[in-house]
Structures are given as C-alpha cells and as structure tokens.
Amino acid sequence: MTTPSRRDRLRPVELLGISAIVAVFTGLVVLLATRELQLAAIFLGIAFIVVVVVLAMLQLASTSDQDDNDMLGGHRTPGEGDGNDFH
C-alpha cells in the first residue's frame, strides 16, 4: 500500500477551510442584517455544518474508476480486458 500524496493528506483541510469561509460570510451577512450577535453565531454554525456535509457528499460522489478499482483489490485499469469478457 502506498502512502497518500501531500494533496490527498491536505484535502480535508481544504474542505474545512472552504466551509469556514462560507460560514463566516453567512454569519457576517446575518450580523449586518439583524445586528444580533447570537443569531449570527447560530447561522455561522449551521452554515459550517451544512457546507461540510455537502462538500463531503460531493467528494464521495465523485470518486474515480481507479479509486473504485483499488478499493475492490483489482489492479487492472477500466477497459483493460484479458480476453475472457462475455458481451
């Protein structure tokens, strides 16, 4: 098994950073619109959680064929046949 690349290791940090930016923006909009700090904090927390869940689900939905092949224990690339394929 190979070690994950630097990009693979930093991907969760990227997701959390994007979520934090969207949450802070949402909190600021609510704060400027209502002038209530408690309501802005609530919306900031909700926005953070919602964005984290949505980004995680999108990342799970966009796995490549190579990732699926590796998880199943296969080493062939998709479309590579051994001549025993039935159509």
PDB file of N, CA, C and O in Angstrom, residues 8-84:
ATOM      1  N   ASP A   8      -3.552  14.549  -1.178  1.00  0.00           N
ATOM      2  CA  ASP A   8      -4.568  13.715  -0.543  1.00  0.00           C
ATOM      3  C   ASP A   8      -4.638  13.964   0.959  1.00  0.00           C
ATOM      4  O   ASP A   8      -5.709  13.915   1.553  1.00  0.00           O
ATOM      5  N   ARG A   9      -3.493  14.222   1.577  1.00  0.00           N
ATOM      6  CA  ARG A   9      -3.476  14.478   3.018  1.00  0.00           C
ATOM      7  C   ARG A   9      -4.062  15.843   3.363  1.00  0.00           C
ATOM      8  O   ARG A   9      -4.639  16.022   4.423  1.00  0.00           O
ATOM      9  N   LEU A  10      -3.917  16.833   2.476  1.00  0.00           N
ATOM     10  CA  LEU A  10      -4.413  18.175   2.760  1.00  0.00           C
ATOM     11  C   LEU A  10      -5.848  18.394   2.291  1.00  0.00           C
ATOM     12  O   LEU A  10      -6.418  19.454   2.546  1.00  0.00           O
ATOM     13  N   ARG A  11      -6.437  17.456   1.610  1.00  0.00           N
ATOM     14  CA  ARG A  11      -7.810  17.620   1.106  1.00  0.00           C
ATOM     15  C   ARG A  11      -8.816  17.904   2.222  1.00  0.00           C
ATOM     16  O   ARG A  11      -9.665  18.780   2.074  1.00  0.00           O
ATOM     17  N   PRO A  12      -8.782  17.216   3.376  1.00  0.00           N
ATOM     18  CA  PRO A  12      -9.733  17.558   4.451  1.00  0.00           C
ATOM     19  C   PRO A  12      -9.547  18.984   4.966  1.00  0.00           C
ATOM     20  O   PRO A  12     -10.522  19.647   5.299  1.00  0.00           O
ATOM     21  N   VAL A  13      -8.322  19.468   4.998  1.00  0.00           N
ATOM     22  CA  VAL A  13      -8.075  20.839   5.446  1.00  0.00           C
ATOM     23  C   VAL A  13      -8.681  21.824   4.452  1.00  0.00           C
ATOM     24  O   VAL A  13      -9.246  22.849   4.846  1.00  0.00           O
ATOM     25  N   GLU A  14      -8.600  21.516   3.169  1.00  0.00           N
ATOM     26  CA  GLU A  14      -9.213  22.377   2.157  1.00  0.00           C
ATOM     27  C   GLU A  14     -10.718  22.434   2.333  1.00  0.00           C
ATOM     28  O   GLU A  14     -11.324  23.508   2.245  1.00  0.00           O
ATOM     29  N   LEU A  15     -11.337  21.293   2.575  1.00  0.00           N
ATOM     30  CA  LEU A  15     -12.791  21.255   2.771  1.00  0.00           C
ATOM     31  C   LEU A  15     -13.202  22.065   3.992  1.00  0.00           C
ATOM     32  O   LEU A  15     -14.190  22.815   3.959  1.00  0.00           O
ATOM     33  N   LEU A  16     -12.457  21.935   5.074  1.00  0.00           N
ATOM     34  CA  LEU A  16     -12.777  22.695   6.281  1.00  0.00           C
ATOM     35  C   LEU A  16     -12.541  24.185   6.071  1.00  0.00           C
ATOM     36  O   LEU A  16     -13.286  25.020   6.594  1.00  0.00           O
ATOM     37  N   GLY A  17     -11.512  24.542   5.305  1.00  0.00           N
ATOM     38  CA  GLY A  17     -11.243  25.955   5.024  1.00  0.00           C
ATOM     39  C   GLY A  17     -12.344  26.586   4.193  1.00  0.00           C
ATOM     40  O   GLY A  17     -12.798  27.704   4.484  1.00  0.00           O
ATOM     41  N   ILE A  18     -12.783  25.887   3.152  1.00  0.00           N
ATOM     42  CA  ILE A  18     -13.882  26.395   2.331  1.00  0.00           C
ATOM     43  C   ILE A  18     -15.148  26.531   3.171  1.00  0.00           C
ATOM     44  O   ILE A  18     -15.868  27.533   3.076  1.00  0.00           O
ATOM     45  N   SER A  19     -15.411  25.559   4.017  1.00  0.00           N
ATOM     46  CA  SER A  19     -16.592  25.610   4.878  1.00  0.00           C
ATOM     47  C   SER A  19     -16.514  26.786   5.848  1.00  0.00           C
ATOM     48  O   SER A  19     -17.517  27.462   6.089  1.00  0.00           O
ATOM     49  N   ALA A  20     -15.347  27.017   6.390  1.00  0.00           N
ATOM     50  CA  ALA A  20     -15.182  28.133   7.324  1.00  0.00           C
ATOM     51  C   ALA A  20     -15.397  29.471   6.627  1.00  0.00           C
ATOM     52  O   ALA A  20     -16.035  30.377   7.182  1.00  0.00           O
ATOM     53  N   ILE A  21     -14.893  29.614   5.414  1.00  0.00           N
ATOM     54  CA  ILE A  21     -15.062  30.869   4.677  1.00  0.00           C
ATOM     55  C   ILE A  21     -16.542  31.131   4.392  1.00  0.00           C
ATOM     56  O   ILE A  21     -17.042  32.251   4.600  1.00  0.00           O
ATOM     57  N   VAL A  22     -17.260  30.102   3.934  1.00  0.00           N
ATOM     58  CA  VAL A  22     -18.689  30.259   3.648  1.00  0.00           C
ATOM     59  C   VAL A  22     -19.454  30.556   4.941  1.00  0.00           C
ATOM     60  O   VAL A  22     -20.370  31.402   4.958  1.00  0.00           O
ATOM     61  N   ALA A  23     -19.087  29.892   6.034  1.00  0.00           N
ATOM     62  CA  ALA A  23     -19.779  30.104   7.307  1.00  0.00           C
ATOM     63  C   ALA A  23     -19.550  31.520   7.836  1.00  0.00           C
ATOM     64  O   ALA A  23     -20.487  32.168   8.318  1.00  0.00           O
ATOM     65  N   VAL A  24     -18.330  32.020   7.739  1.00  0.00           N
ATOM     66  CA  VAL A  24     -18.041  33.384   8.201  1.00  0.00           C
ATOM     67  C   VAL A  24     -18.805  34.394   7.350  1.00  0.00           C
ATOM     68  O   VAL A  24     -19.368  35.370   7.873  1.00  0.00           O
ATOM     69  N   PHE A  25     -18.844  34.169   6.052  1.00  0.00           N
ATOM     70  CA  PHE A  25     -19.608  35.061   5.174  1.00  0.00           C
ATOM     71  C   PHE A  25     -21.086  35.062   5.570  1.00  0.00           C
ATOM     72  O   PHE A  25     -21.715  36.120   5.678  1.00  0.00           O
ATOM     73  N   THR A  26     -21.644  33.888   5.800  1.00  0.00           N
ATOM     74  CA  THR A  26     -23.050  33.786   6.203  1.00  0.00           C
ATOM     75  C   THR A  26     -23.280  34.481   7.547  1.00  0.00           C
ATOM     76  O   THR A  26     -24.256  35.213   7.715  1.00  0.00           O
ATOM     77  N   GLY A  27     -22.381  34.257   8.490  1.00  0.00           N
ATOM     78  CA  GLY A  27     -22.505  34.910   9.793  1.00  0.00           C
ATOM     79  C   GLY A  27     -22.431  36.419   9.689  1.00  0.00           C
ATOM     80  O   GLY A  27     -23.190  37.138  10.357  1.00  0.00           O
ATOM     81  N   LEU A  28     -21.536  36.926   8.838  1.00  0.00           N
ATOM     82  CA  LEU A  28     -21.432  38.376   8.661  1.00  0.00           C
ATOM     83  C   LEU A  28     -22.686  38.968   8.014  1.00  0.00           C
ATOM     84  O   LEU A  28     -23.146  40.046   8.411  1.00  0.00           O
ATOM     85  N   VAL A  29     -23.231  38.275   7.030  1.00  0.00           N
ATOM     86  CA  VAL A  29     -24.457  38.760   6.383  1.00  0.00           C
ATOM     87  C   VAL A  29     -25.599  38.822   7.397  1.00  0.00           C
ATOM     88  O   VAL A  29     -26.329  39.823   7.466  1.00  0.00           O
ATOM     89  N   VAL A  30     -25.750  37.788   8.202  1.00  0.00           N
ATOM     90  CA  VAL A  30     -26.821  37.775   9.200  1.00  0.00           C
ATOM     91  C   VAL A  30     -26.562  38.850  10.256  1.00  0.00           C
ATOM     92  O   VAL A  30     -27.491  39.554  10.682  1.00  0.00           O
ATOM     93  N   LEU A  31     -25.319  39.023  10.673  1.00  0.00           N
ATOM     94  CA  LEU A  31     -24.988  40.040  11.670  1.00  0.00           C
ATOM     95  C   LEU A  31     -25.288  41.447  11.151  1.00  0.00           C
ATOM     96  O   LEU A  31     -25.868  42.272  11.858  1.00  0.00           O
ATOM     97  N   LEU A  32     -24.914  41.720   9.921  1.00  0.00           N
ATOM     98  CA  LEU A  32     -25.161  43.046   9.363  1.00  0.00           C
ATOM     99  C   LEU A  32     -26.646  43.285   9.086  1.00  0.00           C
ATOM    100  O   LEU A  32     -27.105  44.432   9.116  1.00  0.00           O
ATOM    101  N   ALA A  33     -27.393  42.232   8.815  1.00  0.00           N
ATOM    102  CA  ALA A  33     -28.816  42.386   8.520  1.00  0.00           C
ATOM    103  C   ALA A  33     -29.657  42.521   9.785  1.00  0.00           C
ATOM    104  O   ALA A  33     -30.627  43.282   9.809  1.00  0.00           O
ATOM    105  N   THR A  34     -29.289  41.793  10.842  1.00  0.00           N
ATOM    106  CA  THR A  34     -30.139  41.771  12.036  1.00  0.00           C
ATOM    107  C   THR A  34     -29.530  42.478  13.239  1.00  0.00           C
ATOM    108  O   THR A  34     -30.251  42.808  14.172  1.00  0.00           O
ATOM    109  N   ARG A  35     -28.226  42.655  13.245  1.00  0.00           N
ATOM    110  CA  ARG A  35     -27.498  43.253  14.380  1.00  0.00           C
ATOM    111  C   ARG A  35     -27.615  42.427  15.667  1.00  0.00           C
ATOM    112  O   ARG A  35     -27.468  42.949  16.764  1.00  0.00           O
ATOM    113  N   GLU A  36     -27.882  41.149  15.520  1.00  0.00           N
ATOM    114  CA  GLU A  36     -27.952  40.259  16.673  1.00  0.00           C
ATOM    115  C   GLU A  36     -26.801  39.256  16.604  1.00  0.00           C
ATOM    116  O   GLU A  36     -26.742  38.425  15.703  1.00  0.00           O
ATOM    117  N   LEU A  37     -25.889  39.353  17.555  1.00  0.00           N
ATOM    118  CA  LEU A  37     -24.695  38.517  17.560  1.00  0.00           C
ATOM    119  C   LEU A  37     -25.030  37.040  17.771  1.00  0.00           C
ATOM    120  O   LEU A  37     -24.446  36.161  17.131  1.00  0.00           O
ATOM    121  N   GLN A  38     -25.985  36.770  18.648  1.00  0.00           N
ATOM    122  CA  GLN A  38     -26.341  35.379  18.927  1.00  0.00           C
ATOM    123  C   GLN A  38     -26.939  34.706  17.694  1.00  0.00           C
ATOM    124  O   GLN A  38     -26.597  33.565  17.373  1.00  0.00           O
ATOM    125  N   LEU A  39     -27.810  35.386  16.977  1.00  0.00           N
ATOM    126  CA  LEU A  39     -28.405  34.821  15.770  1.00  0.00           C
ATOM    127  C   LEU A  39     -27.345  34.603  14.692  1.00  0.00           C
ATOM    128  O   LEU A  39     -27.356  33.589  13.990  1.00  0.00           O
ATOM    129  N   ALA A  40     -26.407  35.548  14.577  1.00  0.00           N
ATOM    130  CA  ALA A  40     -25.328  35.404  13.602  1.00  0.00           C
ATOM    131  C   ALA A  40     -24.451  34.198  13.928  1.00  0.00           C
ATOM    132  O   ALA A  40     -24.031  33.464  13.027  1.00  0.00           O
ATOM    133  N   ALA A  41     -24.189  33.965  15.206  1.00  0.00           N
ATOM    134  CA  ALA A  41     -23.382  32.808  15.612  1.00  0.00           C
ATOM    135  C   ALA A  41     -24.105  31.500  15.308  1.00  0.00           C
ATOM    136  O   ALA A  41     -23.479  30.519  14.875  1.00  0.00           O
ATOM    137  N   ILE A  42     -25.403  31.482  15.506  1.00  0.00           N
ATOM    138  CA  ILE A  42     -26.185  30.283  15.199  1.00  0.00           C
ATOM    139  C   ILE A  42     -26.133  29.985  13.706  1.00  0.00           C
ATOM    140  O   ILE A  42     -25.895  28.848  13.285  1.00  0.00           O
ATOM    141  N   PHE A  43     -26.344  31.009  12.879  1.00  0.00           N
ATOM    142  CA  PHE A  43     -26.302  30.810  11.434  1.00  0.00           C
ATOM    143  C   PHE A  43     -24.897  30.423  10.969  1.00  0.00           C
ATOM    144  O   PHE A  43     -24.746  29.635  10.037  1.00  0.00           O
ATOM    145  N   LEU A  44     -23.864  30.977  11.601  1.00  0.00           N
ATOM    146  CA  LEU A  44     -22.489  30.610  11.256  1.00  0.00           C
ATOM    147  C   LEU A  44     -22.268  29.125  11.505  1.00  0.00           C
ATOM    148  O   LEU A  44     -21.722  28.422  10.650  1.00  0.00           O
ATOM    149  N   GLY A  45     -22.691  28.631  12.643  1.00  0.00           N
ATOM    150  CA  GLY A  45     -22.517  27.209  12.964  1.00  0.00           C
ATOM    151  C   GLY A  45     -23.299  26.304  12.039  1.00  0.00           C
ATOM    152  O   GLY A  45     -22.791  25.279  11.566  1.00  0.00           O
ATOM    153  N   ILE A  46     -24.531  26.679  11.763  1.00  0.00           N
ATOM    154  CA  ILE A  46     -25.362  25.867  10.874  1.00  0.00           C
ATOM    155  C   ILE A  46     -24.771  25.848   9.465  1.00  0.00           C
ATOM    156  O   ILE A  46     -24.700  24.800   8.821  1.00  0.00           O
ATOM    157  N   ALA A  47     -24.346  27.016   8.987  1.00  0.00           N
ATOM    158  CA  ALA A  47     -23.764  27.088   7.642  1.00  0.00           C
ATOM    159  C   ALA A  47     -22.495  26.242   7.558  1.00  0.00           C
ATOM    160  O   ALA A  47     -22.270  25.549   6.555  1.00  0.00           O
ATOM    161  N   PHE A  48     -21.665  26.270   8.594  1.00  0.00           N
ATOM    162  CA  PHE A  48     -20.435  25.478   8.592  1.00  0.00           C
ATOM    163  C   PHE A  48     -20.750  23.985   8.478  1.00  0.00           C
ATOM    164  O   PHE A  48     -20.178  23.277   7.645  1.00  0.00           O
ATOM    165  N   ILE A  49     -21.679  23.519   9.284  1.00  0.00           N
ATOM    166  CA  ILE A  49     -22.017  22.095   9.277  1.00  0.00           C
ATOM    167  C   ILE A  49     -22.625  21.685   7.940  1.00  0.00           C
ATOM    168  O   ILE A  49     -22.268  20.645   7.367  1.00  0.00           O
ATOM    169  N   VAL A  50     -23.536  22.505   7.411  1.00  0.00           N
ATOM    170  CA  VAL A  50     -24.190  22.170   6.147  1.00  0.00           C
ATOM    171  C   VAL A  50     -23.170  22.112   5.010  1.00  0.00           C
ATOM    172  O   VAL A  50     -23.182  21.188   4.190  1.00  0.00           O
ATOM    173  N   VAL A  51     -22.257  23.076   4.954  1.00  0.00           N
ATOM    174  CA  VAL A  51     -21.277  23.100   3.871  1.00  0.00           C
ATOM    175  C   VAL A  51     -20.306  21.928   3.992  1.00  0.00           C
ATOM    176  O   VAL A  51     -19.942  21.316   2.977  1.00  0.00           O
ATOM    177  N   VAL A  52     -19.896  21.577   5.201  1.00  0.00           N
ATOM    178  CA  VAL A  52     -19.008  20.417   5.376  1.00  0.00           C
ATOM    179  C   VAL A  52     -19.693  19.151   4.870  1.00  0.00           C
ATOM    180  O   VAL A  52     -19.092  18.353   4.140  1.00  0.00           O
ATOM    181  N   VAL A  53     -20.953  18.955   5.233  1.00  0.00           N
ATOM    182  CA  VAL A  53     -21.676  17.747   4.818  1.00  0.00           C
ATOM    183  C   VAL A  53     -21.856  17.720   3.301  1.00  0.00           C
ATOM    184  O   VAL A  53     -21.645  16.685   2.651  1.00  0.00           O
ATOM    185  N   VAL A  54     -22.240  18.851   2.709  1.00  0.00           N
ATOM    186  CA  VAL A  54     -22.458  18.894   1.262  1.00  0.00           C
ATOM    187  C   VAL A  54     -21.157  18.637   0.507  1.00  0.00           C
ATOM    188  O   VAL A  54     -21.126  17.848  -0.448  1.00  0.00           O
ATOM    189  N   LEU A  55     -20.060  19.257   0.915  1.00  0.00           N
ATOM    190  CA  LEU A  55     -18.783  19.036   0.230  1.00  0.00           C
ATOM    191  C   LEU A  55     -18.299  17.598   0.388  1.00  0.00           C
ATOM    192  O   LEU A  55     -17.754  17.014  -0.547  1.00  0.00           O
ATOM    193  N   ALA A  56     -18.507  17.015   1.555  1.00  0.00           N
ATOM    194  CA  ALA A  56     -18.106  15.620   1.760  1.00  0.00           C
ATOM    195  C   ALA A  56     -18.926  14.677   0.885  1.00  0.00           C
ATOM    196  O   ALA A  56     -18.378  13.738   0.293  1.00  0.00           O
ATOM    197  N   MET A  57     -20.214  14.943   0.771  1.00  0.00           N
ATOM    198  CA  MET A  57     -21.060  14.099  -0.084  1.00  0.00           C
ATOM    199  C   MET A  57     -20.684  14.252  -1.552  1.00  0.00           C
ATOM    200  O   MET A  57     -20.672  13.280  -2.303  1.00  0.00           O
ATOM    201  N   LEU A  58     -20.370  15.470  -1.976  1.00  0.00           N
ATOM    202  CA  LEU A  58     -19.943  15.677  -3.364  1.00  0.00           C
ATOM    203  C   LEU A  58     -18.622  14.969  -3.643  1.00  0.00           C
ATOM    204  O   LEU A  58     -18.422  14.418  -4.724  1.00  0.00           O
ATOM    205  N   GLN A  59     -17.723  14.992  -2.680  1.00  0.00           N
ATOM    206  CA  GLN A  59     -16.447  14.309  -2.872  1.00  0.00           C
ATOM    207  C   GLN A  59     -16.642  12.796  -2.933  1.00  0.00           C
ATOM    208  O   GLN A  59     -15.987  12.114  -3.718  1.00  0.00           O
ATOM    209  N   LEU A  60     -17.532  12.266  -2.123  1.00  0.00           N
ATOM    210  CA  LEU A  60     -17.812  10.831  -2.181  1.00  0.00           C
ATOM    211  C   LEU A  60     -18.453  10.443  -3.505  1.00  0.00           C
ATOM    212  O   LEU A  60     -18.204   9.359  -4.035  1.00  0.00           O
ATOM    213  N   ALA A  61     -19.284  11.310  -4.040  1.00  0.00           N
ATOM    214  CA  ALA A  61     -19.966  11.013  -5.295  1.00  0.00           C
ATOM    215  C   ALA A  61     -19.033  11.105  -6.489  1.00  0.00           C
ATOM    216  O   ALA A  61     -19.322  10.544  -7.546  1.00  0.00           O
ATOM    217  N   SER A  62     -17.913  11.768  -6.353  1.00  0.00           N
ATOM    218  CA  SER A  62     -17.023  11.981  -7.494  1.00  0.00           C
ATOM    219  C   SER A  62     -15.774  11.116  -7.435  1.00  0.00           C
ATOM    220  O   SER A  62     -14.717  11.534  -7.878  1.00  0.00           O
ATOM    221  N   THR A  63     -15.868   9.915  -6.904  1.00  0.00           N
ATOM    222  CA  THR A  63     -14.708   9.033  -6.898  1.00  0.00           C
ATOM    223  C   THR A  63     -14.436   8.565  -8.314  1.00  0.00           C
ATOM    224  O   THR A  63     -15.340   8.386  -9.123  1.00  0.00           O
ATOM    225  N   SER A  64     -13.192   8.360  -8.624  1.00  0.00           N
ATOM    226  CA  SER A  64     -12.826   7.924  -9.965  1.00  0.00           C
ATOM    227  C   SER A  64     -12.910   6.405 -10.077  1.00  0.00           C
ATOM    228  O   SER A  64     -12.987   5.692  -9.083  1.00  0.00           O
ATOM    229  N   ASP A  65     -12.878   5.921 -11.304  1.00  0.00           N
ATOM    230  CA  ASP A  65     -12.905   4.476 -11.522  1.00  0.00           C
ATOM    231  C   ASP A  65     -11.665   3.809 -10.947  1.00  0.00           C
ATOM    232  O   ASP A  65     -11.713   2.689 -10.472  1.00  0.00           O
ATOM    233  N   GLN A  66     -10.545   4.507 -10.979  1.00  0.00           N
ATOM    234  CA  GLN A  66      -9.313   3.943 -10.439  1.00  0.00           C
ATOM    235  C   GLN A  66      -9.423   3.753  -8.928  1.00  0.00           C
ATOM    236  O   GLN A  66      -8.976   2.748  -8.395  1.00  0.00           O
ATOM    237  N   ASP A  67     -10.054   4.710  -8.227  1.00  0.00           N
ATOM    238  CA  ASP A  67     -10.250   4.555  -6.792  1.00  0.00           C
ATOM    239  C   ASP A  67     -11.130   3.352  -6.494  1.00  0.00           C
ATOM    240  O   ASP A  67     -10.853   2.578  -5.582  1.00  0.00           O
ATOM    241  N   ASP A  68     -12.206   3.177  -7.259  1.00  0.00           N
ATOM    242  CA  ASP A  68     -13.086   2.026  -7.060  1.00  0.00           C
ATOM    243  C   ASP A  68     -12.337   0.728  -7.321  1.00  0.00           C
ATOM    244  O   ASP A  68     -12.497  -0.246  -6.595  1.00  0.00           O
ATOM    245  N   ASN A  69     -11.522   0.708  -8.359  1.00  0.00           N
ATOM    246  CA  ASN A  69     -10.762  -0.479  -8.712  1.00  0.00           C
ATOM    247  C   ASN A  69      -9.771  -0.826  -7.599  1.00  0.00           C
ATOM    248  O   ASN A  69      -9.612  -1.992  -7.248  1.00  0.00           O
ATOM    249  N   ASP A  70      -9.118   0.171  -7.038  1.00  0.00           N
ATOM    250  CA  ASP A  70      -8.163  -0.079  -5.959  1.00  0.00           C
ATOM    251  C   ASP A  70      -8.866  -0.596  -4.706  1.00  0.00           C
ATOM    252  O   ASP A  70      -8.355  -1.468  -4.016  1.00  0.00           O
ATOM    253  N   MET A  71     -10.042  -0.055  -4.397  1.00  0.00           N
ATOM    254  CA  MET A  71     -10.763  -0.491  -3.204  1.00  0.00           C
ATOM    255  C   MET A  71     -11.230  -1.936  -3.327  1.00  0.00           C
ATOM    256  O   MET A  71     -11.314  -2.657  -2.334  1.00  0.00           O
ATOM    257  N   LEU A  72     -11.534  -2.367  -4.540  1.00  0.00           N
ATOM    258  CA  LEU A  72     -12.010  -3.728  -4.749  1.00  0.00           C
ATOM    259  C   LEU A  72     -10.866  -4.732  -4.870  1.00  0.00           C
ATOM    260  O   LEU A  72     -11.097  -5.922  -5.002  1.00  0.00           O
ATOM    261  N   GLY A  73      -9.632  -4.250  -4.839  1.00  0.00           N
ATOM    262  CA  GLY A  73      -8.495  -5.141  -4.879  1.00  0.00           C
ATOM    263  C   GLY A  73      -7.997  -5.447  -6.269  1.00  0.00           C
ATOM    264  O   GLY A  73      -7.072  -6.231  -6.435  1.00  0.00           O
ATOM    265  N   GLY A  74      -8.589  -4.859  -7.267  1.00  0.00           N
ATOM    266  CA  GLY A  74      -8.151  -5.087  -8.635  1.00  0.00           C
ATOM    267  C   GLY A  74      -6.989  -4.187  -9.000  1.00  0.00           C
ATOM    268  O   GLY A  74      -6.788  -3.129  -8.422  1.00  0.00           O
ATOM    269  N   HIS A  75      -6.221  -4.619  -9.954  1.00  0.00           N
ATOM    270  CA  HIS A  75      -5.074  -3.813 -10.378  1.00  0.00           C
ATOM    271  C   HIS A  75      -5.168  -3.445 -11.845  1.00  0.00           C
ATOM    272  O   HIS A  75      -4.282  -2.801 -12.370  1.00  0.00           O
ATOM    273  N   ARG A  76      -6.231  -3.870 -12.515  1.00  0.00           N
ATOM    274  CA  ARG A  76      -6.401  -3.528 -13.924  1.00  0.00           C
ATOM    275  C   ARG A  76      -7.087  -2.181 -14.029  1.00  0.00           C
ATOM    276  O   ARG A  76      -7.905  -1.820 -13.186  1.00  0.00           O
ATOM    277  N   THR A  77      -6.806  -1.487 -15.071  1.00  0.00           N
ATOM    278  CA  THR A  77      -7.493  -0.234 -15.324  1.00  0.00           C
ATOM    279  C   THR A  77      -8.811  -0.522 -16.018  1.00  0.00           C
ATOM    280  O   THR A  77      -8.949  -1.536 -16.707  1.00  0.00           O
ATOM    281  N   PRO A  78      -9.797   0.344 -15.852  1.00  0.00           N
ATOM    282  CA  PRO A  78     -11.080   0.115 -16.521  1.00  0.00           C
ATOM    283  C   PRO A  78     -10.915   0.068 -18.033  1.00  0.00           C
ATOM    284  O   PRO A  78     -10.183   0.862 -18.618  1.00  0.00           O
ATOM    285  N   GLY A  79     -11.579  -0.867 -18.681  1.00  0.00           N
ATOM    286  CA  GLY A  79     -11.481  -1.019 -20.112  1.00  0.00           C
ATOM    287  C   GLY A  79     -10.400  -2.003 -20.544  1.00  0.00           C
ATOM    288  O   GLY A  79     -10.306  -2.383 -21.707  1.00  0.00           O
ATOM    289  N   GLU A  80      -9.565  -2.387 -19.628  1.00  0.00           N
ATOM    290  CA  GLU A  80      -8.491  -3.342 -19.929  1.00  0.00           C
ATOM    291  C   GLU A  80      -9.068  -4.744 -19.814  1.00  0.00           C
ATOM    292  O   GLU A  80      -9.559  -5.143 -18.782  1.00  0.00           O
ATOM    293  N   GLY A  81      -9.028  -5.490 -20.878  1.00  0.00           N
ATOM    294  CA  GLY A  81      -9.599  -6.823 -20.873  1.00  0.00           C
ATOM    295  C   GLY A  81      -8.534  -7.892 -20.937  1.00  0.00           C
ATOM    296  O   GLY A  81      -7.410  -7.661 -21.357  1.00  0.00           O
ATOM    297  N   ASP A  82      -8.907  -9.095 -20.511  1.00  0.00           N
ATOM    298  CA  ASP A  82      -7.964 -10.206 -20.573  1.00  0.00           C
ATOM    299  C   ASP A  82      -8.388 -11.227 -21.637  1.00  0.00           C
ATOM    300  O   ASP A  82      -7.855 -12.316 -21.689  1.00  0.00           O
ATOM    301  N   GLY A  83      -9.392 -10.868 -22.440  1.00  0.00           N
ATOM    302  CA  GLY A  83      -9.842 -11.760 -23.490  1.00  0.00           C
ATOM    303  C   GLY A  83     -10.954 -12.696 -23.072  1.00  0.00           C
ATOM    304  O   GLY A  83     -11.474 -13.432 -23.884  1.00  0.00           O
ATOM    305  N   ASN A  84     -11.324 -12.710 -21.788  1.00  0.00           N
ATOM    306  CA  ASN A  84     -12.370 -13.601 -21.314  1.00  0.00           C
ATOM    307  C   ASN A  84     -13.684 -12.869 -21.083  1.00  0.00           C
ATOM    308  O   ASN A  84     -14.533 -13.336 -20.348  1.00  0.00           O
TER     309      ASN A  84
END
